[in-house]
């Protein structure tokens, strides 16, 4: 069973090129993520043009149309700001009660979930791992490894993205490395 999932993720590695599809790509640099990281002094010592993650998306139907699905591949670079690992911005879906699948392709990390009461929990992301993100749940991925972390995503075409509340309130937990150990600091 697990083997099957791993084989599938290799297929997605090939699909990484999404050949013949109209792909929309974006890159998030450190300069786009100033509010995200805790250690402002460490942040100011880094190159703002350092890429943190890149995303390739395939949108087969119009944004907001119900009934369709979107597909994304995210690659998070290895790196830290102070002790805090590179991560995605994280978001709720604007159409709150829409779910999503994530699956690990390469590298290792943590998928952080946070519900509307700010309760957080995490799942380890590794090659072949599969993650169901329920509706009403913010999600962020953290690269805890030393290589690129790649993962796939599939979500409803009418989900939309709400970055505002995370930008304002953040997640109620942070993942940092201290004395060579990975620790989760809760609010
Ligand atoms: C789509 C989704 C992913 C993320 C991507 C980048 O709903 O969750 O495709 O958009 O991993 O993360 P964010 O969007 O948080 O910058
Ligand atoms: Zn999402």
Tab-separated table of C-alpha atoms and ligand atoms in Angstrom:
chain	number	residue	atom	x	y	z
A	1	UNK	CA	0.000	0.000	0.000
A	2	UNK	CA	2.669	2.448	1.115
A	3	UNK	CA	4.886	1.328	-1.759
A	4	UNK	CA	2.045	2.232	-4.139
A	5	UNK	CA	1.890	5.722	-2.724
A	6	UNK	CA	5.656	6.143	-3.106
A	7	UNK	CA	5.449	5.044	-6.734
A	8	UNK	CA	2.690	7.556	-7.301
A	9	UNK	CA	4.761	10.346	-5.866
A	10	UNK	CA	7.565	9.462	-8.317
A	11	UNK	CA	4.979	9.852	-11.044
A	12	UNK	CA	4.273	13.328	-9.692
A	13	UNK	CA	7.994	14.063	-9.726
A	14	UNK	CA	7.849	13.451	-13.469
A	15	UNK	CA	4.675	15.528	-13.616
A	16	UNK	CA	6.730	18.216	-11.907
A	17	UNK	CA	7.308	19.536	-15.423
A	18	UNK	CA	3.563	19.540	-16.095
A	19	UNK	CA	4.402	19.288	-19.758
A	20	UNK	CA	1.825	20.682	-22.149
A	21	UNK	CA	-0.100	22.331	-19.313
A	22	UNK	CA	-0.445	26.040	-18.744
A	23	UNK	CA	1.480	26.438	-15.531
A	24	UNK	CA	1.528	29.545	-13.364
A	25	UNK	CA	4.717	29.802	-11.356
A	26	UNK	CA	5.541	32.048	-8.455
A	27	UNK	CA	8.479	32.504	-6.104
A	28	UNK	CA	8.400	33.832	-2.559
A	29	UNK	CA	11.588	35.605	-1.515
A	30	UNK	CA	12.674	36.517	2.002
A	31	UNK	CA	11.637	40.091	1.181
A	32	UNK	CA	8.031	38.843	0.822
A	33	UNK	CA	8.117	37.212	4.235
A	34	UNK	CA	9.410	39.734	6.707
A	35	UNK	CA	6.350	39.461	8.964
A	36	UNK	CA	6.543	35.672	9.071
A	37	UNK	CA	9.810	35.102	10.911
A	38	UNK	CA	10.325	35.705	14.603
A	39	UNK	CA	13.975	36.839	14.733
A	40	UNK	CA	14.029	40.289	13.098
A	41	UNK	CA	17.777	40.783	13.733
A	42	UNK	CA	18.697	37.491	12.030
A	43	UNK	CA	16.260	38.380	9.233
A	44	UNK	CA	17.908	41.733	8.535
A	45	UNK	CA	21.326	40.041	8.141
A	46	UNK	CA	20.080	37.829	5.272
A	47	UNK	CA	19.833	38.535	1.548
A	48	UNK	CA	16.249	39.717	0.851
A	49	UNK	CA	16.523	38.181	-2.628
A	50	UNK	CA	17.007	34.684	-1.174
A	51	UNK	CA	14.152	32.493	-2.495
A	52	UNK	CA	12.221	30.717	0.271
A	53	UNK	CA	9.825	28.667	-1.860
A	54	UNK	CA	8.456	28.351	-5.356
A	55	UNK	CA	5.093	27.080	-6.523
A	56	UNK	CA	3.922	25.747	-9.907
A	57	UNK	CA	0.149	25.667	-10.249
A	58	UNK	CA	-2.115	24.135	-12.839
A	59	UNK	CA	-5.581	25.704	-12.974
A	60	UNK	CA	-7.667	23.689	-15.460
A	61	UNK	CA	-10.817	25.738	-14.741
A	62	UNK	CA	-11.457	29.378	-13.866
A	63	UNK	CA	-10.678	30.525	-10.336
A	64	UNK	CA	-13.735	30.342	-8.102
A	65	UNK	CA	-15.666	28.003	-10.378
A	66	UNK	CA	-17.223	25.265	-8.259
A	67	UNK	CA	-16.719	21.599	-9.111
A	68	UNK	CA	-13.146	21.823	-10.414
A	69	UNK	CA	-9.806	21.005	-8.826
A	70	UNK	CA	-6.483	22.823	-8.777
A	71	UNK	CA	-3.058	21.229	-8.606
A	72	UNK	CA	0.134	22.685	-7.157
A	73	UNK	CA	3.755	21.713	-6.636
A	74	UNK	CA	5.658	23.564	-3.955
A	75	UNK	CA	9.403	23.438	-3.354
A	76	UNK	CA	10.716	24.945	-0.120
A	77	UNK	CA	14.425	25.706	-0.015
A	78	UNK	CA	16.433	24.527	2.991
A	79	UNK	CA	17.332	27.373	5.306
A	80	UNK	CA	16.652	29.161	8.554
A	81	UNK	CA	16.124	32.653	9.895
A	82	UNK	CA	17.786	32.535	13.286
A	83	UNK	CA	16.727	29.078	14.441
A	84	UNK	CA	13.438	29.137	12.538
A	85	UNK	CA	13.124	26.968	9.429
A	86	UNK	CA	12.034	28.237	6.013
A	87	UNK	CA	8.306	27.687	5.540
A	88	UNK	CA	5.308	28.672	3.461
A	89	UNK	CA	3.248	31.715	4.452
A	90	UNK	CA	0.284	29.525	5.298
A	91	UNK	CA	-3.397	30.358	4.871
A	92	UNK	CA	-7.009	29.478	5.514
A	93	UNK	CA	-9.217	28.959	2.481
A	94	UNK	CA	-11.554	31.923	1.913
A	95	UNK	CA	-14.390	29.542	1.258
A	96	UNK	CA	-13.749	28.285	4.778
A	97	UNK	CA	-15.148	24.808	4.663
A	98	UNK	CA	-13.039	23.547	1.756
A	99	UNK	CA	-10.464	20.819	2.307
A	100	UNK	CA	-7.198	19.960	0.549
A	101	UNK	CA	-4.760	17.091	0.056
A	102	UNK	CA	-1.000	17.538	0.423
A	103	UNK	CA	1.510	14.767	-0.274
A	104	UNK	CA	5.238	14.641	0.306
A	105	UNK	CA	7.433	14.097	-2.740
A	106	UNK	CA	11.000	14.695	-1.597
A	107	UNK	CA	12.771	15.955	1.485
A	108	UNK	CA	11.382	16.207	4.995
A	109	UNK	CA	9.278	18.647	6.882
A	110	UNK	CA	6.293	19.327	9.049
A	111	UNK	CA	2.785	20.237	8.013
A	112	UNK	CA	1.336	22.536	10.637
A	113	UNK	CA	-2.448	22.761	11.026
A	114	UNK	CA	-4.351	25.383	13.013
A	115	UNK	CA	-8.112	25.475	13.522
A	116	UNK	CA	-10.261	28.560	14.121
A	117	UNK	CA	-9.772	28.271	17.921
A	118	UNK	CA	-5.974	28.497	17.243
A	119	UNK	CA	-5.430	24.889	18.310
A	120	UNK	CA	-2.368	23.564	16.421
A	121	UNK	CA	-1.135	20.126	15.509
A	122	UNK	CA	1.419	18.777	13.057
A	123	UNK	CA	2.122	15.850	10.761
A	124	UNK	CA	5.528	14.792	9.492
A	125	UNK	CA	5.940	15.206	5.773
A	126	UNK	CA	8.260	12.746	4.036
A	127	UNK	CA	8.518	11.178	0.589
A	128	UNK	CA	5.210	9.392	0.011
A	129	UNK	CA	3.313	10.823	2.999
A	130	UNK	CA	-0.313	11.813	2.383
A	131	UNK	CA	-2.101	14.535	4.357
A	132	UNK	CA	-5.746	15.532	4.489
A	133	UNK	CA	-6.315	19.156	5.491
A	134	UNK	CA	-9.904	19.587	6.685
A	135	UNK	CA	-11.967	22.716	6.048
A	136	UNK	CA	-11.644	25.659	8.454
A	137	UNK	CA	-7.993	24.764	9.069
A	138	UNK	CA	-4.979	26.942	8.296
A	139	UNK	CA	-2.027	25.053	6.818
A	140	UNK	CA	1.683	25.791	6.535
A	141	UNK	CA	4.633	23.576	5.562
A	142	UNK	CA	8.055	23.865	7.181
A	143	UNK	CA	11.238	22.469	5.650
A	144	UNK	CA	13.029	20.868	8.604
A	145	UNK	CA	15.653	19.150	6.441
A	146	UNK	CA	18.875	20.111	4.698
A	147	UNK	CA	17.613	19.559	1.147
A	148	UNK	CA	14.743	20.993	-0.891
A	149	UNK	CA	11.317	19.866	0.360
A	150	UNK	CA	8.867	19.185	-2.495
A	151	UNK	CA	5.197	18.456	-2.028
A	152	UNK	CA	2.042	18.266	-4.099
A	153	UNK	CA	-1.345	19.809	-3.360
A	154	UNK	CA	-4.859	19.418	-4.725
A	155	UNK	CA	-7.713	21.686	-3.679
A	156	UNK	CA	-11.196	22.718	-4.876
A	157	UNK	CA	-11.252	25.440	-7.525
A	158	UNK	CA	-13.639	27.555	-5.435
A	159	UNK	CA	-11.534	27.397	-2.227
A	160	UNK	CA	-9.793	30.797	-2.554
A	161	UNK	CA	-7.007	31.882	-0.219
A	162	UNK	CA	-7.178	33.986	2.923
A	163	UNK	CA	-3.647	35.065	3.887
A	164	UNK	CA	-4.786	38.065	5.923
A	165	UNK	CA	-5.565	36.401	9.245
A	166	UNK	CA	-2.257	34.501	9.300
A	167	UNK	CA	-0.366	37.658	8.307
A	168	UNK	CA	-2.018	39.447	11.210
A	169	UNK	CA	-2.181	36.790	13.919
A	170	UNK	CA	0.401	34.212	12.792
A	171	UNK	CA	0.209	30.548	13.762
A	172	UNK	CA	0.099	29.726	17.466
A	173	UNK	CA	3.224	27.535	17.138
A	174	UNK	CA	6.687	27.968	15.635
A	175	UNK	CA	9.168	25.305	14.607
A	176	UNK	CA	12.795	26.045	15.451
A	177	UNK	CA	16.093	24.264	15.864
A	178	UNK	CA	17.821	24.748	19.186
A	179	UNK	CA	21.063	23.011	20.185
A	180	UNK	CA	20.663	20.698	17.167
A	181	UNK	CA	17.138	19.661	18.222
A	182	UNK	CA	13.859	20.447	16.550
A	183	UNK	CA	11.407	22.044	18.943
A	184	UNK	CA	7.879	23.369	18.609
A	185	UNK	CA	7.259	26.562	20.547
A	186	UNK	CA	3.585	27.033	21.328
A	187	UNK	CA	2.068	30.410	22.122
B	1	LIG	C1	-3.255	25.725	-2.089
B	1	LIG	C2	-2.169	25.342	-1.171
B	1	LIG	C3	-0.759	25.223	-1.692
B	1	LIG	C4	-0.022	26.504	-1.245
B	1	LIG	C5	1.489	26.500	-1.517
B	1	LIG	C6	2.186	27.769	-1.028
B	1	LIG	O1	-4.459	25.871	-1.392
B	1	LIG	O2	-2.364	25.171	0.013
B	1	LIG	O3	-0.659	25.033	-3.060
B	1	LIG	O4	-0.625	27.624	-1.879
B	1	LIG	O5	2.086	25.419	-0.857
B	1	LIG	O6	1.827	28.088	0.285
B	1	LIG	P1	1.107	29.466	0.629
B	1	LIG	O7	-0.090	29.555	-0.278
B	1	LIG	O8	0.704	29.326	2.052
B	1	LIG	O9	2.070	30.561	0.346
B	2	LIG	ZN1	-4.480	25.581	0.800
